[in-house]
Short mmCIF file of C-alpha atoms and ligand atoms in Angstrom, two decimals:
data_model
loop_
_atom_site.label_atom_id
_atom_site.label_comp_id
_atom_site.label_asym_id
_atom_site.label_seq_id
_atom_site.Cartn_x
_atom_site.Cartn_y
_atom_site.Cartn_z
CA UNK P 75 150.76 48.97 104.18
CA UNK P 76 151.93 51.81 106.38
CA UNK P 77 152.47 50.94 110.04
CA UNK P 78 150.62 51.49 112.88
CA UNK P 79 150.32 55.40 113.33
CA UNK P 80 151.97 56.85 116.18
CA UNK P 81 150.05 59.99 116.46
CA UNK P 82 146.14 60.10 116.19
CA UNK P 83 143.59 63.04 115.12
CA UNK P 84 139.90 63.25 116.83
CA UNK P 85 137.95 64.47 113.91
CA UNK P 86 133.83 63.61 115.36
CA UNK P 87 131.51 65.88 116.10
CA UNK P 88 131.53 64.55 119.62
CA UNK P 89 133.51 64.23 121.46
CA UNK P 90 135.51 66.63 120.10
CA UNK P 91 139.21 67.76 120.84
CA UNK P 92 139.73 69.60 124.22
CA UNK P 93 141.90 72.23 124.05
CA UNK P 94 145.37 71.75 125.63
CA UNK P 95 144.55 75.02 128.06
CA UNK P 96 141.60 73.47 129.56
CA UNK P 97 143.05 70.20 129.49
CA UNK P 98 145.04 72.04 132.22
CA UNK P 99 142.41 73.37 134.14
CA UNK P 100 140.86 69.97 134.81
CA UNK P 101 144.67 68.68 136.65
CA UNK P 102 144.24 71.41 139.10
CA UNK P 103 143.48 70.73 142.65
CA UNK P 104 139.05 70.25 142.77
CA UNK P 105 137.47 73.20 144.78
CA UNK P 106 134.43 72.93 146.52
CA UNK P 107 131.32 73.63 145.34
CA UNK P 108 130.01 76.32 147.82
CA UNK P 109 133.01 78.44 148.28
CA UNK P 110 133.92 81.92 147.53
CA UNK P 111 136.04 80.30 144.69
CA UNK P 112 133.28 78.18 143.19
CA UNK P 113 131.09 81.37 143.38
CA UNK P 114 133.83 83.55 141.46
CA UNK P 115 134.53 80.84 139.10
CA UNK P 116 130.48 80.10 137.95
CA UNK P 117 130.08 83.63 137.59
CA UNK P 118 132.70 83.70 134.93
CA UNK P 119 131.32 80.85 132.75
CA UNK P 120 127.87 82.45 133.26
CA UNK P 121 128.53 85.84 131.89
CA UNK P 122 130.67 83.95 129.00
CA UNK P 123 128.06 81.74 128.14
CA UNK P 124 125.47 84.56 127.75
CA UNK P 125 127.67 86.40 125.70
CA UNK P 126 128.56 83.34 123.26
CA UNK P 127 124.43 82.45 123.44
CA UNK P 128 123.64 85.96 123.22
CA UNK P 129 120.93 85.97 126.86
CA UNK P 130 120.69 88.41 129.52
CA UNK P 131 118.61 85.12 130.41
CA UNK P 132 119.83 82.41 132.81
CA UNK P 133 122.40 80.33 132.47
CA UNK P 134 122.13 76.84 134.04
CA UNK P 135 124.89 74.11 134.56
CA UNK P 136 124.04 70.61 134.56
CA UNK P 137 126.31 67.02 134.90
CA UNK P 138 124.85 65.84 132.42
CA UNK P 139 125.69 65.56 128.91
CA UNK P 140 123.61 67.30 126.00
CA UNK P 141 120.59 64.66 125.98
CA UNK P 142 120.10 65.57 129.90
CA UNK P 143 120.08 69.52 129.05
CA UNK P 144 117.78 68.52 126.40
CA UNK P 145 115.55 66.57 129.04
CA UNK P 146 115.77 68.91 131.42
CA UNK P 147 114.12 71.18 128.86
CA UNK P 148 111.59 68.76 127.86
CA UNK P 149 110.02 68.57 131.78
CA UNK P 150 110.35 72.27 132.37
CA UNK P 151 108.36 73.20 129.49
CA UNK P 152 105.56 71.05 128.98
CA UNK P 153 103.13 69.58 130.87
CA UNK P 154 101.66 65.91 130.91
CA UNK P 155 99.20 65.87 127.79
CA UNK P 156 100.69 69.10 126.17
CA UNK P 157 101.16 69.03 122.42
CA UNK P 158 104.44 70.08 120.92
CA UNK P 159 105.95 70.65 117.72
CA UNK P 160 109.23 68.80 117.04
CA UNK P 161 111.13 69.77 113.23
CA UNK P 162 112.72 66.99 113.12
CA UNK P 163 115.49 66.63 110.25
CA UNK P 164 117.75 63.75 111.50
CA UNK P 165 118.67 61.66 114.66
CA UNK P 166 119.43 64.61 117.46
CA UNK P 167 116.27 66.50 115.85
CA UNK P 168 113.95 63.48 116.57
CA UNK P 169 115.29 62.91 119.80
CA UNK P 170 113.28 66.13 120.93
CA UNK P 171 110.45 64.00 120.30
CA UNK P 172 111.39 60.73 121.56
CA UNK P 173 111.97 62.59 124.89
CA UNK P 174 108.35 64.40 124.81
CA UNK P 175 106.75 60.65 124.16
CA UNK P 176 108.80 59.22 127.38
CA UNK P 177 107.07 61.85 129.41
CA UNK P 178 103.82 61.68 128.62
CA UNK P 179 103.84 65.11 125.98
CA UNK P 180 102.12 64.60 122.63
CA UNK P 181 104.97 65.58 119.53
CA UNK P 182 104.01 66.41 116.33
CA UNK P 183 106.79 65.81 113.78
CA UNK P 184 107.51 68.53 111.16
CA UNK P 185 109.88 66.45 108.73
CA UNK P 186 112.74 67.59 106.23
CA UNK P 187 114.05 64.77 104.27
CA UNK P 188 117.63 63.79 106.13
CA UNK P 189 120.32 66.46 104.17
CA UNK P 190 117.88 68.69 104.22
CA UNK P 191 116.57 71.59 106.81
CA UNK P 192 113.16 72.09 107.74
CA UNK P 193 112.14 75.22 105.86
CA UNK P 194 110.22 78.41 108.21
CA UNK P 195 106.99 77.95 105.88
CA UNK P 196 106.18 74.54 107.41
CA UNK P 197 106.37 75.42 110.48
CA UNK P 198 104.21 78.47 110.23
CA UNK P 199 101.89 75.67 108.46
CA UNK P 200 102.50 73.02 111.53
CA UNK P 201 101.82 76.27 113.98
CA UNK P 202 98.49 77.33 112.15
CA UNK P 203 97.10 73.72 111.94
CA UNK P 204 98.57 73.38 116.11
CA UNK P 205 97.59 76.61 117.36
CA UNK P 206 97.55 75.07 120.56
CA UNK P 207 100.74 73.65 120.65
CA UNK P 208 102.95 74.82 124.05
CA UNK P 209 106.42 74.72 122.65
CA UNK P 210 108.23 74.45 119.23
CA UNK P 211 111.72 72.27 119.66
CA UNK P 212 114.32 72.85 116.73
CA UNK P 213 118.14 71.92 116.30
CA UNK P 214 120.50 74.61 114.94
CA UNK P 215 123.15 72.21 113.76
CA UNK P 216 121.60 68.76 112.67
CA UNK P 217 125.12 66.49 113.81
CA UNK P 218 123.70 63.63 112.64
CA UNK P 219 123.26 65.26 108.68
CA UNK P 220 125.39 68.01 108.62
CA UNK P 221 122.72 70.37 108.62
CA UNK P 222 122.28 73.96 109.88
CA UNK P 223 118.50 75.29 110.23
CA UNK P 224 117.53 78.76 110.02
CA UNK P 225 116.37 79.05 113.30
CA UNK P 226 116.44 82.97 113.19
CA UNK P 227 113.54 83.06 110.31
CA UNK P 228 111.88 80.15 112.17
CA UNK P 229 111.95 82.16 115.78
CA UNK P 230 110.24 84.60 113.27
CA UNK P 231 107.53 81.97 112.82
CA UNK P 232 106.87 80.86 116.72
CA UNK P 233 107.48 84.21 118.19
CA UNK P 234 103.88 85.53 117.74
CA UNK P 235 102.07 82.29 118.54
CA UNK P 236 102.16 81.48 122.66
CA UNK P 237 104.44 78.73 121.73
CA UNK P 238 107.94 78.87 123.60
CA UNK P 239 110.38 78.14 121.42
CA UNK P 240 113.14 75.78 122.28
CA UNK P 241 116.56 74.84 120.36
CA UNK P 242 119.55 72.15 120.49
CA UNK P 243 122.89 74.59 119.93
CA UNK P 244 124.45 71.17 121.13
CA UNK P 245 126.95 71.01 118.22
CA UNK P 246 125.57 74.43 116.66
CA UNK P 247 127.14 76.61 119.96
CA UNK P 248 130.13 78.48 118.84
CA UNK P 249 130.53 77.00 115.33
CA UNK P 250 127.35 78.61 113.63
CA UNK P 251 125.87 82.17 114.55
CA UNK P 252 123.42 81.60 117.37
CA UNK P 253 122.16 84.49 119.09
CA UNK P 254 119.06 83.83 121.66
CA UNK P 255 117.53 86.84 122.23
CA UNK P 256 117.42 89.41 119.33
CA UNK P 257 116.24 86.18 117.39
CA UNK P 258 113.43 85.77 119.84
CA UNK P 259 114.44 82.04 121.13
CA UNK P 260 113.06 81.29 124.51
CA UNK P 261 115.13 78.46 125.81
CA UNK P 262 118.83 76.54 124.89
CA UNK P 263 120.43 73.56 125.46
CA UNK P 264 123.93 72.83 124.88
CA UNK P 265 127.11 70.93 126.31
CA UNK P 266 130.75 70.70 126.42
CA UNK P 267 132.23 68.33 124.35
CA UNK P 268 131.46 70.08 121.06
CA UNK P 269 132.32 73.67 119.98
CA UNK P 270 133.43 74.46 123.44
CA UNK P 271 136.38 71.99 124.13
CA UNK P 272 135.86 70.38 126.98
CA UNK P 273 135.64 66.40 127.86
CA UNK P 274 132.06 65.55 128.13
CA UNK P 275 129.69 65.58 131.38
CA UNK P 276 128.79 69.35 131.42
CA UNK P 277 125.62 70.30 129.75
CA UNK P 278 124.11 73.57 129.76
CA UNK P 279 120.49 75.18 129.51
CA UNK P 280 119.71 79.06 128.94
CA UNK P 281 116.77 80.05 130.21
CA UNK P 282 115.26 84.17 129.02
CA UNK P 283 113.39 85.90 130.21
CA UNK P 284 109.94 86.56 128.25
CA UNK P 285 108.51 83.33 127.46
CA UNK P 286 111.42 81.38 128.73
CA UNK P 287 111.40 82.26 132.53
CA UNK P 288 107.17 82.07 132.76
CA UNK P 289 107.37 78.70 131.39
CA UNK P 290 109.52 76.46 134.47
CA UNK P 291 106.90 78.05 136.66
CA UNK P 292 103.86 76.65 134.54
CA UNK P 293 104.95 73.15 133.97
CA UNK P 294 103.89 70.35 136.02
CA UNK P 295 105.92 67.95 134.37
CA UNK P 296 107.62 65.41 137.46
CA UNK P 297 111.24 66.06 137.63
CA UNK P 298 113.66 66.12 140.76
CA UNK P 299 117.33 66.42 139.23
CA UNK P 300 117.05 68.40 136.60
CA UNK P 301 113.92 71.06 138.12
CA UNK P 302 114.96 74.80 137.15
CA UNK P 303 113.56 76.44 139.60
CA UNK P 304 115.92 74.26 141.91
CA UNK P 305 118.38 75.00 139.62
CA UNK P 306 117.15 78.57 138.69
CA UNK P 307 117.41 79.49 142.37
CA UNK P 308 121.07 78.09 142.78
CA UNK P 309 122.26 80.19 139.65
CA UNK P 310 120.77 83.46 141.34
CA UNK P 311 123.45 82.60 144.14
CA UNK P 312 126.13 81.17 141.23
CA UNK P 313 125.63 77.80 142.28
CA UNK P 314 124.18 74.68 140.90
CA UNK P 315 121.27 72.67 142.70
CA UNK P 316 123.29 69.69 143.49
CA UNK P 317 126.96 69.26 143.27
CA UNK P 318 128.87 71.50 140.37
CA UNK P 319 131.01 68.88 138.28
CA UNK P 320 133.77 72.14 138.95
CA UNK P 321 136.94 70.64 137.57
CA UNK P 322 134.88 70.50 134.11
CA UNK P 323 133.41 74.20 134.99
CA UNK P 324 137.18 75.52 135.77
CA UNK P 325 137.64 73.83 131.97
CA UNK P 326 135.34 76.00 130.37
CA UNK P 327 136.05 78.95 131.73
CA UNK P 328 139.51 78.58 130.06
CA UNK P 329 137.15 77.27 126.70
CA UNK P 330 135.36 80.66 127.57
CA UNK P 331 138.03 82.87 127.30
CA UNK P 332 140.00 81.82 124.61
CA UNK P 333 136.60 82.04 122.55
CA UNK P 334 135.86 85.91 123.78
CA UNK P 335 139.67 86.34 123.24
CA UNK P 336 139.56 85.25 119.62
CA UNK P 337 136.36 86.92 119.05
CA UNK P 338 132.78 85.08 118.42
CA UNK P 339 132.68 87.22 115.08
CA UNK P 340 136.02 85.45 114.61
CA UNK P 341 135.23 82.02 116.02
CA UNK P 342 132.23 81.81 113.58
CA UNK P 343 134.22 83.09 110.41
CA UNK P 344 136.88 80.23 111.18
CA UNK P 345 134.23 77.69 111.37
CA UNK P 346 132.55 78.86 107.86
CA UNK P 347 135.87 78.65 106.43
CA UNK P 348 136.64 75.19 107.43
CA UNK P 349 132.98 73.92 106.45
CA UNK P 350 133.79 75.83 103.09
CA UNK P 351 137.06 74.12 102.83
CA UNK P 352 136.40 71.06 103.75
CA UNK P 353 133.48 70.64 101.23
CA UNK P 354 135.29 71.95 98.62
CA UNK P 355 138.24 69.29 99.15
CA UNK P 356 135.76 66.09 99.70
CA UNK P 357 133.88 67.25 96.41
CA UNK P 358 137.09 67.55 94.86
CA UNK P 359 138.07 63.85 95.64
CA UNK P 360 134.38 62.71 94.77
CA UNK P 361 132.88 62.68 97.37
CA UNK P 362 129.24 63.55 97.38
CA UNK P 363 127.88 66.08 99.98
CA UNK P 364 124.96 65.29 102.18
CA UNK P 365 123.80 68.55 102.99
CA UNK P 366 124.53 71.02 100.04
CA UNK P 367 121.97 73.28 100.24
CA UNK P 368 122.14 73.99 104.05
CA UNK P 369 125.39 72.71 105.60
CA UNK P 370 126.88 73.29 109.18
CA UNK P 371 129.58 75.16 110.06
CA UNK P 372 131.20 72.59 112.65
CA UNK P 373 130.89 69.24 110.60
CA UNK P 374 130.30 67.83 106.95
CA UNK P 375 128.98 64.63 105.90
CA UNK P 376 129.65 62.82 102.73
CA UNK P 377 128.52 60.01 100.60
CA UNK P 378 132.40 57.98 99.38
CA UNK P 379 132.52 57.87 95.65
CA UNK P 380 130.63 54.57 93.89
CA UNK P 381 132.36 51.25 95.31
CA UNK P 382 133.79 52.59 98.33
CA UNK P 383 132.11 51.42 101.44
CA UNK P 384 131.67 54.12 104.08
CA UNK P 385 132.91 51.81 107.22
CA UNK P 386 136.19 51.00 105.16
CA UNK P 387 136.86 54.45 104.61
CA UNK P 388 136.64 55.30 108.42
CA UNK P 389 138.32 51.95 109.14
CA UNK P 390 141.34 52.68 106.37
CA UNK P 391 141.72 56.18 108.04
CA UNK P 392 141.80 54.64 111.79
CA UNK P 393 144.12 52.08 110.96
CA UNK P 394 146.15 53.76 108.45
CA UNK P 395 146.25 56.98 109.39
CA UNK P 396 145.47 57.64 112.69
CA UNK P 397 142.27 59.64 111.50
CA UNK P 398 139.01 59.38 113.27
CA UNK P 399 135.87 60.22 111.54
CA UNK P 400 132.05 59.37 112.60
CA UNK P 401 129.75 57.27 110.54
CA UNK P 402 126.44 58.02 110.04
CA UNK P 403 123.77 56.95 112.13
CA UNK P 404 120.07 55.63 111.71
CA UNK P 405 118.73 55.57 108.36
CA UNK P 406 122.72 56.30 107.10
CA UNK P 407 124.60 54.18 109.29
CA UNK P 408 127.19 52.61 107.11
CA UNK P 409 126.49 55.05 104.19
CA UNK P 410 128.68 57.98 104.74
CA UNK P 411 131.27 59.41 106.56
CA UNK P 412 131.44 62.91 108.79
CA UNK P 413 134.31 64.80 109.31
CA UNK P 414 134.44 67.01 111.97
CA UNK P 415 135.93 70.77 112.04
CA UNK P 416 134.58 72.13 115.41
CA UNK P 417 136.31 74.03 118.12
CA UNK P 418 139.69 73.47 119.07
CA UNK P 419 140.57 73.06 115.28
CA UNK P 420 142.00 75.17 112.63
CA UNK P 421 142.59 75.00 108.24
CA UNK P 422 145.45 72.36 108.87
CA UNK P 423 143.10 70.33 110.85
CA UNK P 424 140.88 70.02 107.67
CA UNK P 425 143.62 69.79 105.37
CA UNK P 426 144.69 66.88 107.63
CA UNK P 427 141.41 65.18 107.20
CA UNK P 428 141.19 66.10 103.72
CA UNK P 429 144.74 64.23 102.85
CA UNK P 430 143.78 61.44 105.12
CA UNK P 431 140.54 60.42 102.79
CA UNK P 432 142.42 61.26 99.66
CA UNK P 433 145.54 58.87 100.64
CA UNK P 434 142.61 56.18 102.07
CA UNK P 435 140.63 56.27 98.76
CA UNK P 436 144.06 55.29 97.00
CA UNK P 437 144.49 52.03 99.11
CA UNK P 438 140.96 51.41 98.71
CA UNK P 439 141.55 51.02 94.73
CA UNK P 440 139.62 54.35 94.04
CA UNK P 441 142.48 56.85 93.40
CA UNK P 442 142.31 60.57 92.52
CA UNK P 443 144.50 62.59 90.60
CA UNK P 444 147.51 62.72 93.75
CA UNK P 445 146.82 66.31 95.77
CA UNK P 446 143.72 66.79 94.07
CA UNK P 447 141.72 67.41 97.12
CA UNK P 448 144.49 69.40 98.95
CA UNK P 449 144.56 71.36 96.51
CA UNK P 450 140.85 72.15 96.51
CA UNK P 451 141.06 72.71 100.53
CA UNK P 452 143.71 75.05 100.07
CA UNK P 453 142.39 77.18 97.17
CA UNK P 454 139.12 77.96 98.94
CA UNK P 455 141.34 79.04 102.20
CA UNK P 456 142.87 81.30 100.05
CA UNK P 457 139.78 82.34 98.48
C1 PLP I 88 126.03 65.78 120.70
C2 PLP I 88 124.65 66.27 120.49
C3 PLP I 88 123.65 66.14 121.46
C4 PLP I 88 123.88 65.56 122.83
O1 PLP I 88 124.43 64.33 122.86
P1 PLP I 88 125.02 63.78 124.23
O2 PLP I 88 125.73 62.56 123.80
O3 PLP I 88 123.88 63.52 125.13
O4 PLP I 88 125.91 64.85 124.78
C5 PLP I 88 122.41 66.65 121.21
N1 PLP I 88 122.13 67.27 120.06
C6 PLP I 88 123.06 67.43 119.10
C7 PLP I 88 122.69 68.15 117.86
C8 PLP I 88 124.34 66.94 119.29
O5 PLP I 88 125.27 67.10 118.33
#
């Protein structure tokens, strides 16, 4: 048995690894919230933010993490009795609706078996059969399944009905493509401690301008905390409502710039490369992939071969090699493992995690041919 590892690698899609640079910015002195500073500083992350989002909409800063972004959607969109449409694929996706319920909104479920992503057809069936229905609420990257949805042919779907249409980018902001407005998207959430490398507590809503802006007006859904036009008002002057959680906004506007720096074109292709990688080295070591026909960019998710249990996979990894990996949750807790390869993380990251499971499955009695899935991970960097 090795010994206790003396270094360890954060490999979950959330919390995910903040980047040394912004681990910086949080050690420096706190500034105050309605200063000259604070102003210069929040109108940095907001003209980042709309360029990695793709808005000339509003950006709006929350201390909350993602679920409170996706709240604050939730109350500023619909109204008590209001019927929504919720494509639900996995445990984020349903969320959506579990948060309509709690206030009052009636959801109507559009389901894709979990693995799978909830094709544009049945939603133009679900919008046709709901023509009343006030908002449509999707999830780019499905953390829970390792899926990706096409939310570009779906904002296809909802852009000619009065629906507003509303998406997680949670995990699915800079790993996958995402752009708001030439795909028509009206409002979306996301937060820190995914693609964008920063501890957790910031979450983030965009807000554009066509359907988007009209609806916060509209909605008479009660709500104090996380009200935009509270909030809307205080971005017009590049503040938040209530106190800014700054030391985690002076974090991403490091996170910010080191992503416009690289390039999103760039940021995106690195992503598709490690979700190509990494699939190709987990099938290699026989593993069997959750989500083949629509996977993420940011994370993958696996069924172990036969006779390996999930949980002593992740556990061998912890406690072996210093490797943590998520579980899955809901209907596949205990069943399979996810590996994350999202923001502050590069091809040595996944080759990392690949070698981890590959040395792992050998303790666990279920060896592979030695560097078989390295050498999988590798040749499809190279390729
Ligand atoms: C992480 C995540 C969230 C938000 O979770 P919090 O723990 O509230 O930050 C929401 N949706 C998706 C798809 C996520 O990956």
């Amino acid at each position: 048995m090795t010994p206790k590892p003396n270094k360890t690698y954060l490999m979950t899609p959330g919390p995910c690894p903040v980047h040394p640079d912004a681990a910086l910015a949080l050690a420096r002195h706190v500034i105050h919230h309605r200063s000259e500073e604070y102003h210069a500083l929040h109108a940095s992350v907001t003209k980042g933010l709309r360029e990695i989002v793709g808005t000339a909409g509003e950006i709006l800063l929350f201390a909350s993490t993602g679920t409170g972004a996706m709240e604050s959607a939730v109350v500023n969109t619909l109204s008590p009795g209001d019927r929504a449409l919720v494509l639900r694929c996995g445990k984020f996706s349903a969320r959506w609706g579990e948060i309509c319920a709690a206030h009052g909104a009636e959801a109507i479920s559009v389901d894709a078996p979990w693995g799978e992503a909830v094709p544009p057809d049945a939603v133009s069936r679900a919008l046709d059969a709901h023509p009343g229905a006030a908002a449509v609420f999707a999830t780019l990257c499905e953390t829970s399944t390792g899926v990706k949805t096409d939310i570009e042919a779906i904002a296809a779907r909802v852009r000619p009905t009065p629906a507003a249409f509303v998406v997680d980018a949670v995990s699915g902001l800079a790993s996958s493509a995402f752009r708001m407005d030439d795909w028509g998207v009206d409002v979306a959430v996301s937060a820190g401690q995914k693609g964008l490398m920063i501890p957790t507590g910031l979450g983030v809503a965009a807000v554009g301008e066509g359907k988007g802006g009209a609806l916060a007006a509209r909605s008479r859904m009660p709500r104090y905390y996380f009200d935009w036009t509270a909030a809307l008002a205080a971005a017009r002057k590049n503040e938040t409502a209530w106190s800014a959680p700054g030391s985690l906004v002076a974090a991403l506007k490091i996170s910010l710039d080191l992503i416009l720096a690289e390039g999103l074109d760039r940021v995106l292709e690195r992503h598709a490369r490690m979700g190509r990688a990494c699939r190709a080295g987990v099938s290699a070591l026989g593993l069997r992939l959750l989500a083949p026909s629509s996977p993420a960019d940011g994370l993958t998710a696996a069924y172990p071969p036969p006779g390996i249990a999930a949980d002593d996979l992740r556990r061998r990894l912890r406690e072996g090699y210093g490797i943590t990996v998520a579980g899955g949750q809901g209907e596949l807790k205990g069943r399979i493992i996810r590996v994350a390869h999202m923001g502050w993380a590069g091809p040595f990251d996944v080759l990392t995690a690949v070698a981890g499971i590959e040395m792992a499955l050998a303790d666990l009695g279920a060896p592979a041919e030695p560097g078989k899935g390295v050498a999988a991970t590798e040749a499809a960097f190279r390729g």
